[in-house]
Amino acid sequence: MRRVKKGLLFLVGLATFTTALGDGMIGRLHTSDSENSSVTPDLITLTRLANKGDTHAQTKLGVMYFHGDSVQQDYQQAMHWFQKAADNGHAGAQTNLGLMYSNALGLPQDSQKAAYWYQKAAAQGYSVAYLNLGVLYSMGEGVRQDLKQALISYKKAAYQGNPHAQYRLGTMYANGNGVPHDDKKAVFWYTKAAGQGLSSAQFNLGLKYLNGEGVSQDVIEGYKLMMMASFDAGKKSMDSRDLVSEGATQDLIDDTQRISETWTLSSETQADDQSNISLIAEDMPDI
């Protein structure tokens, strides 16, 4: 069987930042029963607590203003509350400040300030901060480009279970980017991320199975993974004719498609890994 073209490798490493839906999301705040109410009880309670210096409340208020959740979206207000919480050491708020500086959300873009706040949050072990800091090191934005530091940052996030960091480690090993080329390690990290529903990892892992790179060749497993990765888009990653041209029989393709139809991705674990903005940090308890 001929190898699937390398050009099919799904790389989102060119995106500046990735979402991180698996990093401890909390539920959205409850809204008022009255659609005409401009101020919800949650907003009143949060504002009172935030004004008393509660960093969780400050960060949660910032998230509400950032998303426009029960309030009019206002990046300046989001920045105000994130800044207060970040100055008092809240890792999620520090990460959010980095996010806003990275992406010029309500303020001028400033990668150096983004790196500063990511480093603050990473020093507390915050996985999303490690992930985004790794991206900055990888691209040389706000810091000197340093693939070794990018690798260290990604590993710190990956070992905490962050699927986007796991995926980025996989791509580094798959492409020999800053590390020796190692398909087995690429498969290891793609498998970790794919197991959490990250579609780009599922796609690349599928290619590894199709090509027998770092893993025993298994066309059915490869095609199944690639179809799983494409379910969100409502289309298959590869047309069946592509596999026929690679030497697979139609019966094998039909069997693979039947198997893949029994697999679904939970909407709660899917990640928009093509986005260039990391999810706003929301990992604080309900107030």
Coordinates of C-alpha atoms in Angstrom, one line a residue, residues 43-216:
L43 CA -24.4 39.8 39.0
I44 CA -25.3 41.7 42.2
T45 CA -23.8 39.0 44.4
L46 CA -20.7 38.8 42.3
T47 CA -20.2 42.5 42.2
R48 CA -20.5 42.8 45.9
L49 CA -18.0 40.0 46.5
A50 CA -15.7 41.4 43.8
N51 CA -15.7 44.8 45.4
K52 CA -14.6 43.2 48.7
G53 CA -11.6 41.7 47.0
D54 CA -12.8 38.2 46.3
T55 CA -10.5 37.1 43.4
H56 CA -12.9 34.2 42.3
A57 CA -15.8 36.7 42.0
Q58 CA -13.6 39.2 40.2
T59 CA -12.5 36.6 37.7
K60 CA -16.0 35.3 37.2
L61 CA -17.3 38.8 36.7
G62 CA -14.6 39.3 34.1
V63 CA -15.7 36.1 32.3
M64 CA -19.3 37.4 32.3
Y65 CA -18.3 40.7 30.7
F66 CA -15.9 38.9 28.3
H67 CA -18.7 36.6 27.0
G68 CA -21.6 39.0 27.4
D69 CA -23.2 36.5 29.7
S70 CA -26.2 38.2 31.5
V71 CA -24.5 41.5 30.8
Q72 CA -23.6 43.6 27.8
Q73 CA -20.3 42.4 26.4
D74 CA -17.6 44.8 27.5
Y75 CA -13.9 43.9 27.2
Q76 CA -12.9 47.0 29.2
Q77 CA -14.9 45.7 32.2
A78 CA -13.6 42.2 31.7
M79 CA -10.0 43.7 31.7
H80 CA -10.8 45.7 34.8
W81 CA -11.8 42.7 36.8
F82 CA -9.2 40.3 35.4
Q83 CA -6.5 42.9 36.3
K84 CA -7.7 43.1 39.9
A85 CA -7.8 39.4 40.4
A86 CA -4.5 38.9 38.5
D87 CA -2.7 41.5 40.7
N88 CA -3.8 39.4 43.7
G89 CA -2.4 36.2 42.2
H90 CA -5.4 34.5 40.6
A91 CA -3.9 32.2 37.9
G92 CA -7.0 32.1 35.8
A93 CA -7.2 35.8 35.7
Q94 CA -3.6 36.1 34.9
T95 CA -4.1 33.7 32.0
N96 CA -7.0 35.7 30.8
L97 CA -5.0 38.9 30.8
G98 CA -2.4 37.2 28.7
L99 CA -5.2 36.1 26.3
M100 CA -6.5 39.6 25.9
Y101 CA -3.0 41.0 25.3
S102 CA -2.2 38.3 22.9
N103 CA -5.3 38.8 20.8
A104 CA -5.8 42.6 21.1
L105 CA -9.2 42.1 22.8
G106 CA -10.2 45.6 24.0
L107 CA -6.6 46.8 24.1
P108 CA -3.5 47.0 21.9
Q109 CA -1.8 43.7 21.1
D110 CA 1.2 43.2 23.3
S111 CA 2.9 39.8 23.2
Q112 CA 5.5 40.8 25.9
K113 CA 2.7 41.6 28.4
A114 CA 0.9 38.4 27.4
A115 CA 4.1 36.4 28.1
Y116 CA 4.5 38.1 31.4
W117 CA 1.0 37.1 32.6
Y118 CA 1.3 33.6 31.2
Q119 CA 4.6 33.2 33.1
K120 CA 2.9 34.3 36.3
A121 CA 0.1 31.8 35.9
A122 CA 2.4 29.0 34.8
A123 CA 4.5 29.5 37.9
Q124 CA 1.4 28.4 39.7
G125 CA 1.1 25.3 37.5
Y126 CA -1.8 26.5 35.4
S127 CA -2.0 24.2 32.4
V128 CA -3.6 26.7 29.9
A129 CA -0.9 29.2 30.8
Y130 CA 1.8 26.6 30.1
L131 CA 0.1 25.8 26.8
N132 CA -0.1 29.4 25.6
L133 CA 3.4 30.2 26.8
G134 CA 4.6 27.2 24.8
V135 CA 3.0 28.7 21.7
L136 CA 4.8 32.0 22.3
Y137 CA 8.1 30.3 22.7
S138 CA 7.4 28.2 19.6
M139 CA 6.7 31.3 17.5
G140 CA 9.0 33.8 19.2
E141 CA 6.3 36.2 20.1
G142 CA 6.9 38.3 23.2
V143 CA 9.8 36.1 24.0
R144 CA 12.9 34.8 22.2
Q145 CA 12.0 31.9 20.1
D146 CA 13.1 28.8 22.0
L147 CA 11.8 25.4 20.9
K148 CA 13.3 23.7 24.0
Q149 CA 11.3 26.0 26.3
A150 CA 8.2 25.4 24.1
L151 CA 8.7 21.7 24.6
I152 CA 9.1 22.1 28.3
S153 CA 5.9 24.2 28.5
Y154 CA 3.9 21.8 26.4
K155 CA 5.0 18.9 28.5
K156 CA 4.0 20.6 31.7
A157 CA 0.5 21.1 30.3
A158 CA 0.4 17.7 28.7
Y159 CA 1.2 15.8 31.8
Q160 CA -1.7 17.7 33.5
G161 CA -3.9 16.2 30.8
N162 CA -4.3 19.2 28.5
P163 CA -5.2 17.7 25.1
H164 CA -4.0 20.7 23.1
A165 CA -0.6 20.5 24.6
Q166 CA -0.6 16.8 24.0
Y167 CA -1.4 17.4 20.4
R168 CA 1.3 20.0 19.9
L169 CA 3.9 17.6 21.4
G170 CA 2.7 15.0 18.9
T171 CA 3.2 17.4 16.0
M172 CA 6.7 18.4 17.3
Y173 CA 7.8 14.7 17.3
A174 CA 6.0 13.9 14.1
N175 CA 7.8 16.7 12.2
G176 CA 11.1 16.7 14.1
N177 CA 10.5 20.3 15.1
G178 CA 12.9 21.1 17.9
V179 CA 13.2 17.4 18.8
P180 CA 14.4 14.3 17.0
H181 CA 11.8 12.9 14.7
D182 CA 10.0 10.1 16.6
D183 CA 6.8 8.6 15.3
K184 CA 6.3 6.4 18.3
K185 CA 6.2 9.5 20.6
A186 CA 4.0 11.3 18.1
V187 CA 1.5 8.4 18.3
F188 CA 1.7 8.3 22.1
W189 CA 0.8 12.0 22.4
Y190 CA -1.8 12.0 19.6
T191 CA -3.4 9.0 21.3
K192 CA -3.6 10.9 24.6
A193 CA -5.2 13.9 22.9
A194 CA -7.5 11.9 20.6
G195 CA -8.8 10.0 23.6
Q196 CA -10.2 13.4 24.9
G197 CA -12.0 14.1 21.6
L198 CA -9.5 16.5 20.0
S199 CA -10.3 16.1 16.3
S200 CA -7.0 17.3 14.9
A201 CA -5.2 14.6 17.0
Q202 CA -7.7 12.0 15.8
F203 CA -7.0 12.9 12.2
N204 CA -3.2 12.8 12.6
L205 CA -3.4 9.6 14.6
G206 CA -5.5 8.2 11.8
L207 CA -2.8 9.0 9.3
K208 CA -0.2 7.3 11.4
Y209 CA -2.3 4.1 11.4
L210 CA -2.9 4.4 7.7
N211 CA 0.8 4.7 7.0
G212 CA 2.1 2.4 9.7
E213 CA 4.2 5.2 11.2
G214 CA 5.1 4.6 14.9
V215 CA 2.3 2.0 15.1
S216 CA 1.4 -1.2 13.2

